[in-house]
Amino acid sequence: MTEIPPDEVSTQLMNQFLEKCDVAIFVYDSSDEFSWMQVLDIYWKVSRLAENNGFNLQYLFVAAKSDLEQKKFIQEDSSRVCNHMNLRPPMFVNHKLRGRTVFQIILLAAQRPDRNILSRKAKWINFVLYSFSAVGVTMLGGLAAIHLRKNKNMKERRQNQKLSHT
């Protein structure tokens, strides 16, 4: 098991390093939104490199400090994002959680390497399709509003023309 600090990811990610890995585990502070965004960025770098070199890694997100109440929206967001990318939702751990340590969570992931392995391209396509569908619905709503407004303006002009001719 090797820990790579966030600021050393670019220098540490080499083919020889990833070749030895079965599971890439991303631990972040669930009470800090910046920590989640940073881990997500690192995940994309690692998954891109692994896929480009033909390595079959399993990815696991571990959210520490999940007992803190003030940032529940980060937990919900991270679970939603993982779901959209067809990844296992983050494992939430805290000092109050008995019987389940980060090490045990890592062992579970290593014992089931076939779970949640989906190519990065497929994950990206799912994410893009979801995003475009949301944008598409918004655009359709906007176009419908413009069309209705034009129709309303046309009707008003016709009525004004009829009134001016009579």
mmCIF file of C-alpha atoms in Angstrom:
data_model
loop_
_atom_site.group_PDB
_atom_site.id
_atom_site.type_symbol
_atom_site.label_atom_id
_atom_site.label_comp_id
_atom_site.label_asym_id
_atom_site.label_seq_id
_atom_site.Cartn_x
_atom_site.Cartn_y
_atom_site.Cartn_z
ATOM 1 C CA MET A 1 0.000 0.000 0.000
ATOM 2 C CA THR A 2 1.419 3.377 -1.038
ATOM 3 C CA GLU A 3 0.120 6.788 -0.087
ATOM 4 C CA ILE A 4 0.513 9.605 -2.583
ATOM 5 C CA PRO A 5 -0.129 13.132 -1.318
ATOM 6 C CA PRO A 6 -2.312 15.245 -3.661
ATOM 7 C CA ASP A 7 0.534 17.565 -4.673
ATOM 8 C CA GLU A 8 2.710 14.610 -5.773
ATOM 9 C CA VAL A 9 0.161 12.822 -7.966
ATOM 10 C CA SER A 10 1.553 14.137 -11.260
ATOM 11 C CA THR A 11 5.105 13.057 -10.469
ATOM 12 C CA GLN A 12 4.179 9.688 -8.924
ATOM 13 C CA LEU A 13 1.814 8.478 -11.640
ATOM 14 C CA MET A 14 3.938 6.246 -13.790
ATOM 15 C CA ASN A 15 3.174 3.060 -15.649
ATOM 16 C CA GLN A 16 5.386 1.041 -13.299
ATOM 17 C CA PHE A 17 3.494 2.351 -10.291
ATOM 18 C CA LEU A 18 -0.005 1.720 -11.698
ATOM 19 C CA GLU A 19 0.999 -1.687 -13.021
ATOM 20 C CA LYS A 20 1.460 -2.869 -9.429
ATOM 21 C CA CYS A 21 -1.921 -1.556 -8.268
ATOM 22 C CA ASP A 22 -5.175 -3.474 -7.994
ATOM 23 C CA VAL A 23 -7.189 -0.768 -6.282
ATOM 24 C CA ALA A 24 -6.854 3.007 -6.357
ATOM 25 C CA ILE A 25 -8.293 4.455 -3.170
ATOM 26 C CA PHE A 26 -9.110 8.118 -2.864
ATOM 27 C CA VAL A 27 -9.508 9.348 0.708
ATOM 28 C CA TYR A 28 -11.003 12.791 1.223
ATOM 29 C CA ASP A 29 -12.397 14.946 4.001
ATOM 30 C CA SER A 30 -16.181 14.755 3.656
ATOM 31 C CA SER A 31 -16.570 18.005 5.571
ATOM 32 C CA ASP A 32 -14.521 19.940 2.998
ATOM 33 C CA GLU A 33 -15.870 20.571 -0.507
ATOM 34 C CA PHE A 34 -12.412 21.453 -1.865
ATOM 35 C CA SER A 35 -11.118 18.068 -0.720
ATOM 36 C CA TRP A 36 -13.876 16.290 -2.696
ATOM 37 C CA MET A 37 -13.200 18.353 -5.838
ATOM 38 C CA GLN A 38 -9.461 17.691 -5.551
ATOM 39 C CA VAL A 39 -10.003 13.941 -5.186
ATOM 40 C CA LEU A 40 -12.346 13.915 -8.178
ATOM 41 C CA ASP A 41 -9.683 15.651 -10.288
ATOM 42 C CA ILE A 42 -7.060 13.132 -9.168
ATOM 43 C CA TYR A 43 -9.461 10.269 -9.966
ATOM 44 C CA TRP A 44 -9.840 11.503 -13.564
ATOM 45 C CA LYS A 45 -6.044 11.699 -13.980
ATOM 46 C CA VAL A 46 -5.488 8.210 -12.578
ATOM 47 C CA SER A 47 -8.359 6.585 -14.485
ATOM 48 C CA ARG A 48 -7.265 8.207 -17.762
ATOM 49 C CA LEU A 49 -3.692 6.993 -17.337
ATOM 50 C CA ALA A 50 -4.803 3.502 -16.289
ATOM 51 C CA GLU A 51 -7.183 3.133 -19.207
ATOM 52 C CA ASN A 52 -4.715 4.483 -21.762
ATOM 53 C CA ASN A 53 -2.164 1.904 -20.619
ATOM 54 C CA GLY A 54 -4.577 -1.014 -20.344
ATOM 55 C CA PHE A 55 -4.518 -1.364 -16.564
ATOM 56 C CA ASN A 56 -7.659 -2.744 -14.969
ATOM 57 C CA LEU A 57 -8.033 -0.860 -11.692
ATOM 58 C CA GLN A 58 -10.868 -0.727 -9.260
ATOM 59 C CA TYR A 59 -11.603 2.658 -7.737
ATOM 60 C CA LEU A 60 -12.781 3.317 -4.231
ATOM 61 C CA PHE A 61 -13.653 6.619 -2.591
ATOM 62 C CA VAL A 62 -13.360 6.826 1.187
ATOM 63 C CA ALA A 63 -14.950 9.808 2.901
ATOM 64 C CA ALA A 64 -13.416 10.547 6.286
ATOM 65 C CA LYS A 65 -15.103 12.639 8.988
ATOM 66 C CA SER A 66 -18.575 11.629 7.830
ATOM 67 C CA ASP A 67 -19.949 12.197 11.316
ATOM 68 C CA LEU A 68 -19.830 15.977 10.884
ATOM 69 C CA GLU A 69 -23.322 17.319 10.266
ATOM 70 C CA GLN A 70 -22.549 20.697 8.754
ATOM 71 C CA LYS A 71 -21.572 19.444 5.281
ATOM 72 C CA LYS A 72 -24.117 16.724 4.456
ATOM 73 C CA PHE A 73 -24.606 18.179 0.946
ATOM 74 C CA ILE A 74 -21.013 17.179 0.077
ATOM 75 C CA GLN A 75 -21.807 13.583 1.026
ATOM 76 C CA GLU A 76 -24.938 13.653 -1.114
ATOM 77 C CA ASP A 77 -23.077 15.234 -4.037
ATOM 78 C CA SER A 78 -20.242 12.707 -3.910
ATOM 79 C CA SER A 79 -22.697 9.799 -3.842
ATOM 80 C CA ARG A 80 -24.657 11.284 -6.752
ATOM 81 C CA VAL A 81 -21.510 11.860 -8.840
ATOM 82 C CA CYS A 82 -20.259 8.315 -8.200
ATOM 83 C CA ASN A 83 -23.656 6.942 -9.138
ATOM 84 C CA HIS A 84 -23.644 8.829 -12.444
ATOM 85 C CA MET A 85 -20.170 7.470 -13.223
ATOM 86 C CA ASN A 86 -21.220 3.900 -12.332
ATOM 87 C CA LEU A 87 -18.779 3.789 -9.428
ATOM 88 C CA ARG A 88 -19.384 2.425 -5.975
ATOM 89 C CA PRO A 89 -20.564 5.268 -3.729
ATOM 90 C CA PRO A 90 -18.023 6.558 -1.237
ATOM 91 C CA MET A 91 -17.478 4.608 1.949
ATOM 92 C CA PHE A 92 -18.173 6.966 4.817
ATOM 93 C CA VAL A 93 -15.986 6.379 7.838
ATOM 94 C CA ASN A 94 -15.548 8.213 11.103
ATOM 95 C CA HIS A 95 -14.109 7.604 14.521
ATOM 96 C CA LYS A 96 -17.531 6.516 15.832
ATOM 97 C CA LEU A 97 -17.933 3.709 13.292
ATOM 98 C CA ARG A 98 -17.109 0.474 15.098
ATOM 99 C CA GLY A 99 -16.094 -2.712 13.397
ATOM 100 C CA ARG A 100 -15.341 -1.127 10.052
ATOM 101 C CA THR A 101 -12.033 0.549 9.479
ATOM 102 C CA VAL A 102 -10.584 2.050 6.333
ATOM 103 C CA PHE A 103 -8.343 -1.003 6.082
ATOM 104 C CA GLN A 104 -11.363 -3.345 6.135
ATOM 105 C CA ILE A 105 -13.036 -1.277 3.432
ATOM 106 C CA ILE A 106 -9.907 -1.535 1.304
ATOM 107 C CA LEU A 107 -9.826 -5.312 1.811
ATOM 108 C CA LEU A 108 -13.448 -5.581 0.697
ATOM 109 C CA ALA A 109 -12.653 -3.666 -2.474
ATOM 110 C CA ALA A 110 -9.590 -5.814 -3.178
ATOM 111 C CA GLN A 111 -11.587 -9.025 -2.697
ATOM 112 C CA ARG A 112 -14.120 -7.944 -5.331
ATOM 113 C CA PRO A 113 -12.073 -6.449 -8.168
ATOM 114 C CA ASP A 114 -14.810 -7.213 -10.695
ATOM 115 C CA ARG A 115 -17.312 -4.813 -9.099
ATOM 116 C CA ASN A 116 -17.819 -1.411 -10.631
ATOM 117 C CA ILE A 117 -15.146 -1.712 -13.259
ATOM 118 C CA LEU A 118 -16.336 0.272 -16.205
ATOM 119 C CA SER A 119 -14.125 1.830 -18.809
ATOM 120 C CA ARG A 120 -13.356 5.493 -18.364
ATOM 121 C CA LYS A 121 -14.820 6.200 -21.786
ATOM 122 C CA ALA A 122 -18.144 4.610 -20.800
ATOM 123 C CA LYS A 123 -18.175 6.604 -17.560
ATOM 124 C CA TRP A 124 -17.455 9.787 -19.462
ATOM 125 C CA ILE A 125 -20.196 9.036 -21.996
ATOM 126 C CA ASN A 126 -22.711 8.454 -19.196
ATOM 127 C CA PHE A 127 -21.697 11.711 -17.536
ATOM 128 C CA VAL A 128 -21.871 13.674 -20.813
ATOM 129 C CA LEU A 129 -25.238 12.177 -21.749
ATOM 130 C CA TYR A 130 -26.645 13.091 -18.360
ATOM 131 C CA SER A 131 -25.281 16.624 -18.667
ATOM 132 C CA PHE A 132 -26.550 17.079 -22.220
ATOM 133 C CA SER A 133 -29.979 15.790 -21.310
ATOM 134 C CA ALA A 134 -30.218 18.436 -18.590
ATOM 135 C CA VAL A 135 -29.015 21.125 -21.008
ATOM 136 C CA GLY A 136 -31.396 19.845 -23.686
ATOM 137 C CA VAL A 137 -34.403 20.067 -21.399
ATOM 138 C CA THR A 138 -33.424 23.604 -20.454
ATOM 139 C CA MET A 139 -33.002 24.590 -24.103
ATOM 140 C CA LEU A 140 -36.350 23.081 -25.066
ATOM 141 C CA GLY A 141 -38.018 25.026 -22.293
ATOM 142 C CA GLY A 142 -36.343 28.222 -23.487
ATOM 143 C CA LEU A 143 -37.282 27.603 -27.120
ATOM 144 C CA ALA A 144 -40.870 26.889 -26.132
ATOM 145 C CA ALA A 145 -40.994 30.150 -24.174
ATOM 146 C CA ILE A 146 -39.582 32.084 -27.147
ATOM 147 C CA HIS A 147 -42.070 30.442 -29.506
ATOM 148 C CA LEU A 148 -44.999 31.259 -27.223
ATOM 149 C CA ARG A 149 -43.830 34.848 -26.903
ATOM 150 C CA LYS A 150 -43.538 35.204 -30.696
ATOM 151 C CA ASN A 151 -47.025 33.774 -31.151
ATOM 152 C CA LYS A 152 -48.395 36.188 -28.579
ATOM 153 C CA ASN A 153 -46.679 39.122 -30.301
ATOM 154 C CA MET A 154 -47.990 38.005 -33.718
ATOM 155 C CA LYS A 155 -51.549 37.784 -32.397
ATOM 156 C CA GLU A 156 -51.254 41.248 -30.863
ATOM 157 C CA ARG A 157 -49.956 42.684 -34.176
ATOM 158 C CA ARG A 158 -52.789 41.094 -36.130
ATOM 159 C CA GLN A 159 -55.340 42.472 -33.699
ATOM 160 C CA ASN A 160 -53.741 45.922 -33.902
ATOM 161 C CA GLN A 161 -53.747 45.749 -37.716
ATOM 162 C CA LYS A 162 -57.432 44.764 -37.755
ATOM 163 C CA LEU A 163 -58.266 47.624 -35.416
ATOM 164 C CA SER A 164 -56.296 50.133 -37.484
ATOM 165 C CA HIS A 165 -57.991 49.034 -40.755
ATOM 166 C CA THR A 166 -61.485 49.373 -39.360
#
